Amino acid sequence: QVQLAESGGGLVQAAGSLSLSCTASGRTFSTYAVGWFRQGPGQEREFVAESSASGGSTSYGDSLKGRFTISRDNAKNTVYLQMNSLKPEDTAVYYCAARFGSRSRSMSEYPYWGQGTQVTVSS
């Protein structure tokens, strides 16, 4: 079992930056791949970024690479999402999720989810 807690959301102006954190319980977090997903107002939840268990492999949603960076510190049981050049359309609740083993871009393959953190980008 893994319990996840996101933090770092808030209100930011367009073109600004935010860094989200996802902290996990459990001593085997280094064996879990982690994904970030988001759900904007009236929208379906979508893939943002994901990292392999070691952090050595990552991928990003379309149009996010270059603005968003996922990283992790397994010694701290924490995964980060650095978001730069934010746009109003990035406004959403951001969720982290974890799965044992290999990384995935599919929400259905993640059994463990955090409660989400709100990110609001004003124009």
Coordinates of N, CA and C in Angstrom, one line a residue:
Q1 N 0.8 -1.2 0.0 CA 0.0 0.0 0.0 C 0.9 1.2 0.0
V2 N 0.4 2.2 -0.8 CA 1.1 3.5 -0.8 C 0.1 4.6 -0.6
Q3 N 0.4 5.5 0.2 CA -0.5 6.7 0.4 C 0.3 7.9 -0.1
L4 N -0.4 8.7 -0.9 CA 0.2 9.9 -1.6 C -0.5 11.2 -1.1
A5 N 0.3 12.2 -1.0 CA -0.2 13.5 -0.7 C 0.5 14.6 -1.5
E6 N -0.3 15.3 -2.3 CA 0.2 16.4 -3.1 C 0.2 17.7 -2.3
S7 N 1.1 18.6 -2.7 CA 1.2 19.9 -2.1 C 1.8 20.9 -3.1
G8 N 1.7 22.1 -2.8 CA 2.3 23.1 -3.7 C 1.4 23.9 -4.6
G9 N 0.2 23.5 -4.7 CA -0.8 24.2 -5.6 C -1.1 25.6 -5.1
G10 N -1.7 26.4 -6.0 CA -2.1 27.7 -5.6 C -2.5 28.6 -6.8
L11 N -2.5 29.8 -6.6 CA -2.8 30.8 -7.6 C -1.6 31.5 -8.1
V12 N -1.4 31.5 -9.4 CA -0.3 32.1 -10.1 C -0.7 32.8 -11.3
Q13 N 0.0 33.9 -11.7 CA -0.3 34.6 -12.9 C 0.3 33.9 -14.1
A14 N -0.3 34.1 -15.2 CA 0.2 33.5 -16.5 C 1.6 33.9 -16.7
A15 N 2.4 32.9 -17.2 CA 3.8 33.0 -17.4 C 4.6 32.7 -16.1
G16 N 3.9 32.5 -15.0 CA 4.6 32.2 -13.8 C 4.9 30.7 -13.6
S17 N 5.5 30.4 -12.5 CA 5.9 29.0 -12.2 C 5.3 28.5 -10.9
L18 N 5.2 27.2 -10.8 CA 4.8 26.5 -9.6 C 5.5 25.2 -9.5
S19 N 5.8 24.7 -8.3 CA 6.4 23.4 -8.1 C 5.5 22.6 -7.2
L20 N 5.0 21.5 -7.7 CA 4.2 20.6 -7.0 C 5.0 19.5 -6.4
S21 N 4.6 19.0 -5.2 CA 5.3 17.8 -4.6 C 4.2 16.8 -4.4
C22 N 4.7 15.5 -4.4 CA 3.9 14.4 -4.1 C 4.7 13.5 -3.2
T23 N 4.3 13.5 -1.9 CA 5.0 12.7 -0.9 C 4.3 11.4 -0.6
A24 N 5.1 10.3 -0.6 CA 4.5 9.0 -0.4 C 4.9 8.4 0.9
S25 N 4.0 7.6 1.4 CA 4.3 6.8 2.6 C 4.9 5.5 2.1
G26 N 5.5 4.7 3.0 CA 6.0 3.4 2.6 C 7.5 3.4 2.3
R27 N 8.1 2.2 2.6 CA 9.5 2.1 2.5 C 10.0 1.7 1.1
T28 N 9.0 1.3 0.3 CA 9.4 0.7 -1.0 C 9.0 1.7 -2.2
F29 N 8.9 2.9 -1.9 CA 8.5 3.9 -2.9 C 9.4 3.9 -4.1
S30 N 10.6 3.5 -3.9 CA 11.6 3.5 -5.0 C 11.3 2.4 -6.1
T31 N 10.3 1.6 -5.8 CA 9.9 0.5 -6.7 C 8.6 0.9 -7.4
Y32 N 8.1 2.1 -7.2 CA 6.9 2.5 -7.8 C 7.1 3.6 -8.9
A33 N 6.5 3.4 -10.0 CA 6.4 4.5 -11.0 C 5.4 5.5 -10.6
V34 N 5.6 6.7 -11.0 CA 4.6 7.8 -10.5 C 4.2 8.6 -11.7
G35 N 2.9 8.9 -11.8 CA 2.4 9.8 -12.8 C 1.7 11.0 -12.2
W36 N 1.7 12.1 -13.0 CA 0.9 13.2 -12.6 C -0.2 13.3 -13.7
F37 N -1.4 13.6 -13.2 CA -2.6 13.8 -14.1 C -3.3 15.1 -13.6
R38 N -4.1 15.6 -14.5 CA -4.8 16.8 -14.1 C -6.3 16.8 -14.6
Q39 N -7.1 17.5 -14.0 CA -8.5 17.6 -14.4 C -9.0 19.0 -14.3
G40 N -9.2 19.7 -15.4 CA -9.6 21.0 -15.5 C -11.1 21.1 -15.3
P41 N -11.7 22.3 -15.1 CA -13.1 22.5 -15.0 C -13.9 21.9 -16.1
G42 N -14.8 21.0 -15.9 CA -15.6 20.5 -16.9 C -14.9 19.6 -17.9
Q43 N -13.7 19.2 -17.6 CA -12.9 18.4 -18.5 C -12.6 17.0 -17.9
E44 N -12.2 16.1 -18.7 CA -11.8 14.8 -18.3 C -10.4 14.9 -17.7
R45 N -10.1 13.9 -16.8 CA -8.7 13.9 -16.3 C -7.8 13.5 -17.4
E46 N -6.6 14.1 -17.5 CA -5.7 13.8 -18.5 C -4.3 13.6 -18.0
F47 N -3.5 13.0 -18.8 CA -2.1 12.7 -18.4 C -1.2 13.9 -18.5
V48 N -0.3 14.1 -17.6 CA 0.6 15.2 -17.6 C 2.0 14.7 -17.8
A49 N 2.5 13.9 -16.9 CA 3.9 13.4 -16.9 C 4.0 12.1 -16.1
E50 N 5.0 11.4 -16.4 CA 5.3 10.2 -15.6 C 6.8 9.9 -15.5
S51 N 7.1 9.2 -14.4 CA 8.5 8.9 -14.1 C 8.6 7.4 -13.8
S52 N 9.7 6.8 -14.3 CA 9.9 5.4 -13.8 C 10.3 5.4 -12.4
A53 N 10.4 4.2 -11.8 CA 10.7 4.1 -10.4 C 12.0 4.7 -10.0
S54 N 13.0 4.6 -10.9 CA 14.3 5.2 -10.6 C 14.4 6.6 -10.9
G55 N 13.5 7.1 -11.7 CA 13.5 8.5 -12.2 C 14.3 8.6 -13.5
G56 N 14.9 7.5 -14.0 CA 15.7 7.6 -15.1 C 15.0 7.8 -16.5
S57 N 13.7 7.4 -16.5 CA 12.9 7.6 -17.7 C 11.6 8.4 -17.4
T58 N 11.3 9.3 -18.2 CA 10.2 10.2 -18.1 C 9.5 10.4 -19.4
S59 N 8.2 10.8 -19.3 CA 7.5 11.2 -20.5 C 6.5 12.3 -20.1
Y60 N 6.0 13.0 -21.1 CA 5.1 14.1 -20.9 C 3.9 14.1 -21.8
G61 N 2.9 14.7 -21.4 CA 1.7 14.9 -22.3 C 2.0 15.9 -23.4
D62 N 1.2 15.7 -24.5 CA 1.4 16.6 -25.6 C 1.5 18.1 -25.2
S63 N 2.4 18.8 -25.7 CA 2.5 20.2 -25.6 C 3.0 20.6 -24.2
L64 N 3.3 19.7 -23.3 CA 3.7 20.0 -22.0 C 5.3 19.9 -21.8
K65 N 5.9 19.1 -22.6 CA 7.3 18.9 -22.6 C 8.0 20.3 -22.9
G66 N 8.9 20.6 -22.1 CA 9.6 21.9 -22.3 C 9.1 22.9 -21.3
R67 N 7.9 22.8 -20.8 CA 7.3 23.7 -19.8 C 7.3 23.0 -18.4
F68 N 7.0 21.6 -18.5 CA 6.8 20.9 -17.2 C 8.0 19.9 -17.1
T69 N 8.5 19.7 -15.9 CA 9.5 18.7 -15.6 C 9.2 17.9 -14.4
I70 N 9.2 16.6 -14.6 CA 9.0 15.7 -13.5 C 10.3 15.2 -13.0
S71 N 10.5 15.1 -11.7 CA 11.7 14.5 -11.1 C 11.3 13.9 -9.8
R72 N 12.2 13.1 -9.2 CA 11.9 12.5 -7.9 C 13.1 12.3 -7.1
D73 N 12.9 12.3 -5.8 CA 14.0 12.0 -4.8 C 13.5 10.9 -4.0
N74 N 13.9 9.7 -4.3 CA 13.5 8.5 -3.6 C 13.9 8.4 -2.2
A75 N 15.0 9.1 -1.8 CA 15.4 9.2 -0.4 C 14.4 9.9 0.4
K76 N 13.7 10.8 -0.2 CA 12.7 11.6 0.5 C 11.3 11.2 0.2
N77 N 11.1 10.1 -0.6 CA 9.8 9.6 -1.0 C 9.0 10.6 -1.6
T78 N 9.6 11.4 -2.5 CA 8.9 12.6 -3.1 C 9.1 12.7 -4.6
V79 N 8.0 13.0 -5.3 CA 8.1 13.3 -6.7 C 7.7 14.7 -6.9
Y80 N 8.3 15.4 -7.8 CA 8.1 16.8 -8.0 C 7.6 17.0 -9.5
L81 N 6.8 18.1 -9.6 CA 6.4 18.5 -10.9 C 6.7 20.0 -11.0
Q82 N 7.7 20.4 -11.7 CA 8.0 21.8 -11.9 C 7.3 22.3 -13.1
M83 N 6.5 23.3 -12.9 CA 5.7 23.9 -14.0 C 6.1 25.3 -14.3
N84 N 6.5 25.6 -15.5 CA 7.0 26.9 -15.9 C 6.1 27.4 -17.1
S85 N 6.2 28.7 -17.3 CA 5.4 29.4 -18.4 C 4.0 28.9 -18.3
L86 N 3.4 29.0 -17.2 CA 2.0 28.6 -17.0 C 1.0 29.4 -17.8
K87 N 0.0 28.7 -18.2 CA -1.1 29.3 -19.0 C -2.4 29.1 -18.3
P88 N -3.4 30.0 -18.6 CA -4.7 29.8 -18.0 C -5.3 28.4 -18.2
E89 N -5.0 27.8 -19.4 CA -5.5 26.5 -19.6 C -4.8 25.4 -18.8
D90 N -3.8 25.7 -18.1 CA -3.2 24.8 -17.2 C -4.0 24.7 -15.8
T91 N -5.0 25.6 -15.7 CA -5.8 25.5 -14.5 C -6.5 24.2 -14.3
A92 N -6.3 23.6 -13.2 CA -6.8 22.2 -13.0 C -6.5 21.7 -11.6
V93 N -7.1 20.7 -11.2 CA -6.7 19.9 -10.0 C -5.6 18.9 -10.5
Y94 N -4.5 18.9 -9.9 CA -3.4 18.1 -10.2 C -3.3 16.9 -9.2
Y95 N -3.2 15.7 -9.8 CA -3.1 14.5 -9.0 C -1.8 13.8 -9.3
C96 N -1.3 13.2 -8.2 CA -0.2 12.2 -8.5 C -0.8 10.8 -8.2
A97 N -0.2 9.9 -8.9 CA -0.6 8.5 -8.8 C 0.6 7.6 -8.8
A98 N 0.5 6.4 -8.3 CA 1.6 5.5 -8.2 C 1.2 4.1 -8.6
R99 N 2.1 3.4 -9.2 CA 1.9 2.0 -9.5 C 3.2 1.2 -9.3
F100 N 3.1 0.0 -8.9 CA 4.3 -0.8 -8.7 C 4.8 -1.3 -10.1
G101 N 6.1 -1.1 -10.3 CA 6.7 -1.6 -11.5 C 6.9 -0.5 -12.5
S102 N 6.6 -0.8 -13.8 CA 6.9 0.1 -14.9 C 6.0 1.3 -15.0
R103 N 6.5 2.3 -15.6 CA 5.7 3.5 -15.8 C 4.6 3.3 -16.8
S104 N 3.6 4.2 -16.8 CA 2.5 4.2 -17.7 C 1.9 5.5 -17.8
R105 N 1.3 5.8 -19.0 CA 0.5 7.0 -19.2 C -1.0 6.9 -19.0
S106 N -1.3 5.7 -18.7 CA -2.8 5.3 -18.6 C -3.2 5.4 -17.1
M107 N -4.3 6.2 -16.9 CA -4.8 6.4 -15.5 C -5.3 5.1 -14.9
S108 N -5.8 4.2 -15.8 CA -6.4 3.0 -15.3 C -5.4 2.0 -14.7
E109 N -4.1 2.3 -15.0 CA -3.1 1.4 -14.5 C -2.5 1.8 -13.2
Y110 N -3.0 2.9 -12.6 CA -2.5 3.4 -11.4 C -3.5 3.1 -10.2
P111 N -3.2 2.3 -9.3 CA -4.1 2.0 -8.2 C -4.1 3.0 -7.0
Y112 N -3.0 3.7 -6.9 CA -2.9 4.6 -5.8 C -2.9 6.1 -6.2
W113 N -3.7 6.9 -5.6 CA -3.9 8.3 -5.9 C -3.9 9.2 -4.7
G114 N -3.4 10.4 -4.9 CA -3.5 11.4 -3.9 C -4.8 12.1 -4.0
Q115 N -5.0 13.1 -3.1 CA -6.3 13.8 -3.1 C -6.4 15.0 -4.1
G116 N -5.2 15.3 -4.6 CA -5.2 16.4 -5.6 C -4.9 17.8 -5.0
T117 N -4.3 18.6 -5.8 CA -4.0 20.0 -5.4 C -4.4 20.9 -6.5
Q118 N -5.1 22.0 -6.1 CA -5.6 23.0 -7.1 C -4.5 23.9 -7.6
V119 N -4.4 24.0 -8.9 CA -3.6 25.0 -9.5 C -4.5 26.0 -10.4
T120 N -4.4 27.2 -10.1 CA -5.2 28.2 -10.8 C -4.2 29.2 -11.4
V121 N -4.3 29.4 -12.7 CA -3.5 30.3 -13.5 C -4.4 31.5 -14.0
S122 N -4.1 32.7 -13.5 CA -4.9 33.8 -13.9 C -4.2 34.5 -15.1
S123 N -5.1 35.1 -16.0 CA -4.6 35.7 -17.2 C -4.3 37.2 -16.9

